[in-house]
PDB file of C-alpha atoms in Angstrom:
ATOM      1  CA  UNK G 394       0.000   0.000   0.000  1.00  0.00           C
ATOM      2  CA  UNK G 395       1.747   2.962  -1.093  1.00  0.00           C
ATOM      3  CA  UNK G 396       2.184   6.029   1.363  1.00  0.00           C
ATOM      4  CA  UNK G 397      -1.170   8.200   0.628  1.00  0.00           C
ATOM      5  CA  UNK G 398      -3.341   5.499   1.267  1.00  0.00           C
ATOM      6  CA  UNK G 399      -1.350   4.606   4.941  1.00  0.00           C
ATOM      7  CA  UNK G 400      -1.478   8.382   5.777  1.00  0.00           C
ATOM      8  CA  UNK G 401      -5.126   7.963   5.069  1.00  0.00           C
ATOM      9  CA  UNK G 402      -6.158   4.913   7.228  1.00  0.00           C
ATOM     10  CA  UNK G 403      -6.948   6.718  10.592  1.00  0.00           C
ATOM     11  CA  UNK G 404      -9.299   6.771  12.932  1.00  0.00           C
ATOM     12  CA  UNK G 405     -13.108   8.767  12.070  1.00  0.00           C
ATOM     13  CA  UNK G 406     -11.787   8.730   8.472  1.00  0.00           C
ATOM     14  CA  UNK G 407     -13.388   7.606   5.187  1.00  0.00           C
ATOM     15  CA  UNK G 408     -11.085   7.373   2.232  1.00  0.00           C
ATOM     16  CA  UNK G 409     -12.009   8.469  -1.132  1.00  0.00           C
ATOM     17  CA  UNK G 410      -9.954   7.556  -4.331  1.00  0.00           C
ATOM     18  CA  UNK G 411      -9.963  11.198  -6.674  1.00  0.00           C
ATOM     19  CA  UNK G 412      -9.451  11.410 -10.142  1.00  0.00           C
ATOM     20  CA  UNK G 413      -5.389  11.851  -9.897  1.00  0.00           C
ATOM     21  CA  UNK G 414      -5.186   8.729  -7.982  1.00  0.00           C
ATOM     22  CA  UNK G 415      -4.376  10.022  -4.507  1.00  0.00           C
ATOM     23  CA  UNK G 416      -6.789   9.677  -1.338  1.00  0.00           C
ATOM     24  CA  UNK G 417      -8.487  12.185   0.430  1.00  0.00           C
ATOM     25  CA  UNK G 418      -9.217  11.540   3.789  1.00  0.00           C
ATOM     26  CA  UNK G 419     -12.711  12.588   5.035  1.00  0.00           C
ATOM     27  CA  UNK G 420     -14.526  12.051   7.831  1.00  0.00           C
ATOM     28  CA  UNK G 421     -14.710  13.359  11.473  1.00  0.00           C
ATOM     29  CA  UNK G 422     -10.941  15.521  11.470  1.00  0.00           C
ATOM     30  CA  UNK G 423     -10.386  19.154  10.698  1.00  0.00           C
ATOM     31  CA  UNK G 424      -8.973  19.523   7.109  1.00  0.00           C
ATOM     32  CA  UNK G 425      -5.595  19.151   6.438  1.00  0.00           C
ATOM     33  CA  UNK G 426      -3.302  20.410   3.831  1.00  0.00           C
ATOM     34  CA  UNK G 427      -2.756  16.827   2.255  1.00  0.00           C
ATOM     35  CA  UNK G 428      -6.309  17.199   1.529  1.00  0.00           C
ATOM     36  CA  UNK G 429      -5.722  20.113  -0.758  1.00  0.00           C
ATOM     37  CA  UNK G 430      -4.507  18.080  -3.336  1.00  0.00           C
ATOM     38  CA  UNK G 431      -7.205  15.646  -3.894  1.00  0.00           C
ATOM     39  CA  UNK G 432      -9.544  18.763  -4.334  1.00  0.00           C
ATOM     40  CA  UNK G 433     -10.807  18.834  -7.911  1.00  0.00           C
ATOM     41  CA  UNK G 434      -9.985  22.166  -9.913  1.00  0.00           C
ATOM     42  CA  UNK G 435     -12.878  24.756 -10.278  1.00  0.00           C
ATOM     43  CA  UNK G 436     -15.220  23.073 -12.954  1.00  0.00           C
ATOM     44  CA  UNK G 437     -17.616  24.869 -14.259  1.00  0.00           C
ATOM     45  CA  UNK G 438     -21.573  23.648 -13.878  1.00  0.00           C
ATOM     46  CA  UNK G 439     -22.935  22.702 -16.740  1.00  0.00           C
ATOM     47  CA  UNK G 440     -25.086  24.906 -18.575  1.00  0.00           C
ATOM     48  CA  UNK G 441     -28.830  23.855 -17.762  1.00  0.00           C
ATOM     49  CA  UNK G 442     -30.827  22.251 -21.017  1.00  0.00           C
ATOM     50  CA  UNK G 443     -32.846  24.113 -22.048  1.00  0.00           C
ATOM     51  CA  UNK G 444     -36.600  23.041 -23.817  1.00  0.00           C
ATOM     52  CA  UNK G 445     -36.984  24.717 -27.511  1.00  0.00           C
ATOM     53  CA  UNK G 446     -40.594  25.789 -28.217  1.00  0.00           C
ATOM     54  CA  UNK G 447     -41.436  28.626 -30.886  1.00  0.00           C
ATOM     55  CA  UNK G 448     -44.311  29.303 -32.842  1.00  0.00           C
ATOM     56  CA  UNK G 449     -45.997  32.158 -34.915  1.00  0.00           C
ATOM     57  CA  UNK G 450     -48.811  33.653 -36.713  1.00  0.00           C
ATOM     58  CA  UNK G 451     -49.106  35.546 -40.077  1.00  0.00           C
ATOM     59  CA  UNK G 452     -51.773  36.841 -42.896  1.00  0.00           C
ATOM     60  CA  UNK G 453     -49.741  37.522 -45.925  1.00  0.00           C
ATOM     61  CA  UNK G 454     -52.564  37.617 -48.088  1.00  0.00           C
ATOM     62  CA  UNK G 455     -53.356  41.022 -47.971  1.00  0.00           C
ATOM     63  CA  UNK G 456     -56.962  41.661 -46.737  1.00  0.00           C
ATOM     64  CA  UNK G 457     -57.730  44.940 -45.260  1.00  0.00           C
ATOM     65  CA  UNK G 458     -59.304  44.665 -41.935  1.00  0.00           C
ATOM     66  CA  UNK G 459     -61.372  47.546 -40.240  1.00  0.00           C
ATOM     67  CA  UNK G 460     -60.815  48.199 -37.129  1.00  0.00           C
ATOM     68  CA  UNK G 461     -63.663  49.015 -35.207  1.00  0.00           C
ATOM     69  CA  UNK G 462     -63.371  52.755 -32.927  1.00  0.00           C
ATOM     70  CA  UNK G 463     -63.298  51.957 -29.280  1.00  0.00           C
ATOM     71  CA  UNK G 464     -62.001  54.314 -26.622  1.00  0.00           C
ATOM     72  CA  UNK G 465     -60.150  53.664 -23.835  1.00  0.00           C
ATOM     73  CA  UNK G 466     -60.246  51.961 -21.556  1.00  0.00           C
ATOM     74  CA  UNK G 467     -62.993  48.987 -22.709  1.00  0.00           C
ATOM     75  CA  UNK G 468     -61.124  46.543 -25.041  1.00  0.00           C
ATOM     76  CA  UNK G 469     -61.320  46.517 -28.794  1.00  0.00           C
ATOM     77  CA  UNK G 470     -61.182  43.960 -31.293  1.00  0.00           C
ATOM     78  CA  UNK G 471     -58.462  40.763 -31.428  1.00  0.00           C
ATOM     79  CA  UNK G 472     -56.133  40.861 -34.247  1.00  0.00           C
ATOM     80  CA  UNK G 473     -56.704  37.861 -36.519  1.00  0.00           C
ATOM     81  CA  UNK G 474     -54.225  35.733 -38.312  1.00  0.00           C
ATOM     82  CA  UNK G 475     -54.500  33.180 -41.245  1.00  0.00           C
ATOM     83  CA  UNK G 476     -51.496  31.485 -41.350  1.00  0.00           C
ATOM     84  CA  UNK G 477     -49.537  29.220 -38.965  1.00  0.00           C
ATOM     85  CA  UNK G 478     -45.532  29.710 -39.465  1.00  0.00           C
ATOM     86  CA  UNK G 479     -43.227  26.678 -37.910  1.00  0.00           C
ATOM     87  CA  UNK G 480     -43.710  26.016 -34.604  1.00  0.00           C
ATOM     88  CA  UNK G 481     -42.892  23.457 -31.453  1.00  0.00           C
ATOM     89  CA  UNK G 482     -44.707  23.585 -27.973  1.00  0.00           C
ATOM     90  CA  UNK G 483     -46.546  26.852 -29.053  1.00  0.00           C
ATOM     91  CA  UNK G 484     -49.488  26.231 -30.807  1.00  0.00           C
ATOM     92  CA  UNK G 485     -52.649  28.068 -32.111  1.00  0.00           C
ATOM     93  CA  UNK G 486     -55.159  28.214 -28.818  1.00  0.00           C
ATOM     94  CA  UNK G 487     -58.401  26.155 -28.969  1.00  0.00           C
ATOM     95  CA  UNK G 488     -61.634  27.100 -30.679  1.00  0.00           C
ATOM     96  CA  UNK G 489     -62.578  30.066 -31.229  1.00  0.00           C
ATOM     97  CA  UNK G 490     -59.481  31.582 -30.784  1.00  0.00           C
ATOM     98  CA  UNK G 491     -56.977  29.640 -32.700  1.00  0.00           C
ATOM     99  CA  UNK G 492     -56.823  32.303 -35.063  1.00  0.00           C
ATOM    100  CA  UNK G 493     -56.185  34.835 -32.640  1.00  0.00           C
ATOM    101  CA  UNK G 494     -54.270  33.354 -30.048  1.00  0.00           C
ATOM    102  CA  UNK G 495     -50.838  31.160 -29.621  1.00  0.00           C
ATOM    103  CA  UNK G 496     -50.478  29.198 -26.677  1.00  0.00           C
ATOM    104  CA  UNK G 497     -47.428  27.687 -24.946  1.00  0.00           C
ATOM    105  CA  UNK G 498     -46.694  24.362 -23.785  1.00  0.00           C
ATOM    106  CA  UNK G 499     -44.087  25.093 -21.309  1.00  0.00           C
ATOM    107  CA  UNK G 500     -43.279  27.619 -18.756  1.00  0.00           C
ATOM    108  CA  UNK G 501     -40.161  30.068 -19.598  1.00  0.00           C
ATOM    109  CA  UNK G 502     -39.262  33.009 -20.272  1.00  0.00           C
ATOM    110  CA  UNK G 503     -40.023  34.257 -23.891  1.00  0.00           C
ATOM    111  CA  UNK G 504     -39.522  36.571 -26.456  1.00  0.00           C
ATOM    112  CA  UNK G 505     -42.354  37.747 -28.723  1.00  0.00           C
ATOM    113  CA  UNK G 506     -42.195  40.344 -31.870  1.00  0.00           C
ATOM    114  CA  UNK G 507     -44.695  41.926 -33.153  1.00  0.00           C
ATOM    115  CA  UNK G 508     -45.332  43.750 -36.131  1.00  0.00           C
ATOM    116  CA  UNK G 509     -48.867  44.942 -38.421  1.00  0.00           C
ATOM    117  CA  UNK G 510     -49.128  47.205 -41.238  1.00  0.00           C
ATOM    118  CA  UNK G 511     -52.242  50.103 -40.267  1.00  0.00           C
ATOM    119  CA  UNK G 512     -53.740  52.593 -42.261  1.00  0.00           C
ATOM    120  CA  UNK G 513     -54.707  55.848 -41.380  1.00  0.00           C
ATOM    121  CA  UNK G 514     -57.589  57.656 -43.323  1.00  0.00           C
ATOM    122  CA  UNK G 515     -58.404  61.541 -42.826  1.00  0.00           C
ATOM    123  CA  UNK G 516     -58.976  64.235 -44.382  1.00  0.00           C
ATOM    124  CA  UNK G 517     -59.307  68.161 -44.217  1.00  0.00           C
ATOM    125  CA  UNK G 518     -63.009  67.616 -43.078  1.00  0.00           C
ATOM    126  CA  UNK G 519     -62.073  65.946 -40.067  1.00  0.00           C
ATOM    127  CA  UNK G 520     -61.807  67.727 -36.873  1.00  0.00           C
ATOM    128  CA  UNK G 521     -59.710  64.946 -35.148  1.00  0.00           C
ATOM    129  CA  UNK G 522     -56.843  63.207 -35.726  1.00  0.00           C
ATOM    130  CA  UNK G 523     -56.847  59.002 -36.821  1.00  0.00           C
ATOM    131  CA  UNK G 524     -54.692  56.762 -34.358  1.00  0.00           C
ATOM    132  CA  UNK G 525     -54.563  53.375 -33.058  1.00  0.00           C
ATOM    133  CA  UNK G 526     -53.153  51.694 -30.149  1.00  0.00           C
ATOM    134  CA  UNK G 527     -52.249  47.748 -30.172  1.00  0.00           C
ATOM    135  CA  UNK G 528     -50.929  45.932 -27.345  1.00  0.00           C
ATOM    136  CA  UNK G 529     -50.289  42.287 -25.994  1.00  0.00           C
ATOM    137  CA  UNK G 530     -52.294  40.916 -23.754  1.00  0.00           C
ATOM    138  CA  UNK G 531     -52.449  37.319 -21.649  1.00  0.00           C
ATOM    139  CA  UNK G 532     -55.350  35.338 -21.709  1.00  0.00           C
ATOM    140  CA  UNK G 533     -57.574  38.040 -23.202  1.00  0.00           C
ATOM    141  CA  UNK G 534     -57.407  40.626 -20.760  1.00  0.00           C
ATOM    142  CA  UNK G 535     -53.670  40.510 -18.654  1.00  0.00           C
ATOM    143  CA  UNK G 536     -51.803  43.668 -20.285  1.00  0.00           C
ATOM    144  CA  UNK G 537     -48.076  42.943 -20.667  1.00  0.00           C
ATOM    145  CA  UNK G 538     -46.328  46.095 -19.934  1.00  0.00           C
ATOM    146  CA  UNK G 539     -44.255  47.528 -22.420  1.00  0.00           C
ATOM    147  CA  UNK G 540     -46.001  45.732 -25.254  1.00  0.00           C
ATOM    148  CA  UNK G 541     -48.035  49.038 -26.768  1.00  0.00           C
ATOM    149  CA  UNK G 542     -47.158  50.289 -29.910  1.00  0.00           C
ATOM    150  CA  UNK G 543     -49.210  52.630 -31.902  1.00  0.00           C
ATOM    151  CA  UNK G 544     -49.453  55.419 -35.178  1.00  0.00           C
ATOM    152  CA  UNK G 545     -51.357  58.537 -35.306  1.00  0.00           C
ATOM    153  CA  UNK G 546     -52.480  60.925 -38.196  1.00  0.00           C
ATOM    154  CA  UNK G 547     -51.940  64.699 -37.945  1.00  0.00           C
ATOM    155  CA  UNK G 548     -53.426  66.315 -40.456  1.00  0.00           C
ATOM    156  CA  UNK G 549     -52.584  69.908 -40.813  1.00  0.00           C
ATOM    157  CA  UNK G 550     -53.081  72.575 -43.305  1.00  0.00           C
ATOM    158  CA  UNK G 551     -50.299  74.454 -44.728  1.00  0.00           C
ATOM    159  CA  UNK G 552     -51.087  77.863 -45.025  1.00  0.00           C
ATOM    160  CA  UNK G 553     -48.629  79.221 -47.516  1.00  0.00           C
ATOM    161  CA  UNK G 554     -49.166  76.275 -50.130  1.00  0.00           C
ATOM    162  CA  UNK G 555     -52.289  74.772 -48.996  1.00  0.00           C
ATOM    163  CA  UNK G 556     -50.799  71.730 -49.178  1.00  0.00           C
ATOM    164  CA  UNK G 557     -52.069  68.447 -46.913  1.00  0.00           C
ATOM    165  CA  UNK G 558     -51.897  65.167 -45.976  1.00  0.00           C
ATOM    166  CA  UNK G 559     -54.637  62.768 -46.447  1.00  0.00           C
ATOM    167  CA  UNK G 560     -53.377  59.463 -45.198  1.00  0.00           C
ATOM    168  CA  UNK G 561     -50.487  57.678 -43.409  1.00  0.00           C
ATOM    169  CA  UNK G 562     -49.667  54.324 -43.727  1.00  0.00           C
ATOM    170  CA  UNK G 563     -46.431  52.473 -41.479  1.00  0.00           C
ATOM    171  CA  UNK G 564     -45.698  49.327 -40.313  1.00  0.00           C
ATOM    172  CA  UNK G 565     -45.518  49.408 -36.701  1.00  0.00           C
ATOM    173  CA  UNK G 566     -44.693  46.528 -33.898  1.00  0.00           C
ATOM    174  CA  UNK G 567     -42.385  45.964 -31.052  1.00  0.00           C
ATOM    175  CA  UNK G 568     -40.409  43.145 -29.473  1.00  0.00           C
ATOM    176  CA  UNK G 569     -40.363  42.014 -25.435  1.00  0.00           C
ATOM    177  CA  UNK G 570     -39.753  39.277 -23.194  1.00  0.00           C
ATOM    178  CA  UNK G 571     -41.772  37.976 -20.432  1.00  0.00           C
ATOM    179  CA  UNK G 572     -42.041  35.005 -18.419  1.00  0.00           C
ATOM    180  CA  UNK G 573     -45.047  32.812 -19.492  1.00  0.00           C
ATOM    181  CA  UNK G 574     -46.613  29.816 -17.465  1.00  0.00           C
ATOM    182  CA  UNK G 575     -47.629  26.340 -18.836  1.00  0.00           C
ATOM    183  CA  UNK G 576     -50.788  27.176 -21.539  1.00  0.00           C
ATOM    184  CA  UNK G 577     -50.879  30.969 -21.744  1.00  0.00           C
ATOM    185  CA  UNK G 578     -52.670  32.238 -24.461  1.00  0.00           C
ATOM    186  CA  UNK G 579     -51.199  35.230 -26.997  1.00  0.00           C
ATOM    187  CA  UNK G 580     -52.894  37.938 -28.611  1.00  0.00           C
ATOM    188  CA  UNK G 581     -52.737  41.337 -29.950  1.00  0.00           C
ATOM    189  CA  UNK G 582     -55.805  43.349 -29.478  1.00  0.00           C
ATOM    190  CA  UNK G 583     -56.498  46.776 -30.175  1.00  0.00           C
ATOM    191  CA  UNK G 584     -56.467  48.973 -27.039  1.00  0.00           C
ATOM    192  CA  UNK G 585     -57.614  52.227 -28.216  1.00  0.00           C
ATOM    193  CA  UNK G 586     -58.301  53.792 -32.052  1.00  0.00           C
ATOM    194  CA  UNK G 587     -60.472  56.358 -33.586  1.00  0.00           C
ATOM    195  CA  UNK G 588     -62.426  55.999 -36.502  1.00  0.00           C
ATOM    196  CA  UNK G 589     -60.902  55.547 -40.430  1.00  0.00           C
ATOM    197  CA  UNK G 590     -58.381  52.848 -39.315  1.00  0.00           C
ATOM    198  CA  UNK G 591     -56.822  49.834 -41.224  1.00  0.00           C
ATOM    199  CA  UNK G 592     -54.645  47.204 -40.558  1.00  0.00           C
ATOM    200  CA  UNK G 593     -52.859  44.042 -42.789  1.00  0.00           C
ATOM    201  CA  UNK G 594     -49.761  42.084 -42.683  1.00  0.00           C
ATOM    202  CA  UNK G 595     -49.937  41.315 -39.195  1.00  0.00           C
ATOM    203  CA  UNK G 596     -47.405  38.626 -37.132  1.00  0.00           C
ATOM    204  CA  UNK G 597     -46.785  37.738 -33.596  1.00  0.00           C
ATOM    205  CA  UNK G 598     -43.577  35.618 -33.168  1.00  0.00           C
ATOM    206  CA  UNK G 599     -42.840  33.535 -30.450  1.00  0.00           C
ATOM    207  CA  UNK G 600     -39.906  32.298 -29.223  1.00  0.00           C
ATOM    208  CA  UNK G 601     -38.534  30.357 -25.769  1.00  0.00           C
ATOM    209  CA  UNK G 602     -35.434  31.388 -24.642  1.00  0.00           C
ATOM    210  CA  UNK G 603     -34.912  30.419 -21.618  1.00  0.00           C
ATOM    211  CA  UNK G 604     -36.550  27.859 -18.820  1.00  0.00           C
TER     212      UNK G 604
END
């Protein structure tokens, strides 16, 4: 028995073969500094696996869609969506809102983009101004803060060259992450908008990123 193992064989102790083949006495006795070299090097902990799930929701076709004027703060209209991009554990909700909604499979925190293509009508007539507000929402009424995005139509006269502006059209959207439980439901829904308002093109992306 070589000299490491006999300097390990005393009383209280356990002895514990390491990876370099010496022994490290454990047991019942302070530490000693013969014990310093049976301690592994700093390893780092693996990284944790993580569970991919993604999913998303288009209309490239096209269609217009009138959005109906609601003020603040009762809830308007769910944006709808015709076409079901590549997805894994996050899935179009149930009837009647998988056409509306995406729902996860798995808790996490994710990251969800949305964009939509509006349409502002006016016109000199008009004595207000055309604007919408969208926004993400949980289960069909749970705001996510941060998730509003919105256009608005100022239509002024110039003076000098009487010229003005009858419509604006953008794409608008933004991007967030939340944390999500186990079969939360998606949707964009309009939060505010006056009347004369348009949308097409819209997505909603979602993507896990983390457990």
């Amino acid at each position: 028995m070589n000299s490491t193992n006999n300097r390990c064989h005393q009383s209280g102790c356990g002895c514990q073969r390491c990876g370099n083949e010496k022994f490290n006495c454990t047991g019942v006795r302070s530490f000693r500094a013969i014990d310093a070299a049976c301690i592994p090097p700093n390893i780092p902990e693996p990284q944790k696996e993580k569970n991919l799930a993604y999913g998303s929701f288009y209309d490239p076709s096209g269609n217009i869609v009138l959005v109906t004027p609601v003020p603040f703060p009762p809830l308007g209209q769910k944006v709808i969506f015709t076409t079901l991009g590549p997805s894994l554990d996050v899935n179009p909700a149930p009837i009647p809102n998988n056409s509306t909604d995406l729902q996860v499979a798995t808790s996490g925190v994710y990251e969800i983009s949305m964009n939509i293509s509006v349409q502002l009508g006016n016109a000199t007539s008009d004595s207000l101004d055309t604007w919408v507000v969208f926004g993400l929402f949980i289960n069909d009424t749970i705001p996510v803060n941060g998730s509003q995005f919105e256009s608005q139509n100022n239509i002024k006269i110039d003076s000098m060259t009487s010229v003005v502006t009858l419509n604006t059209a953008n794409t608008i959207g933004t991007t967030i992450q939340l944390r999500l439980n186990k079969d939360d439901r998606l949707s964009i829904r309009v939060i505010a908008a006056s009347t004369k308002v348009t949308y097409r093109f819209p997505s909603l992306v979602v993507t896990k990123i983390d457990n």
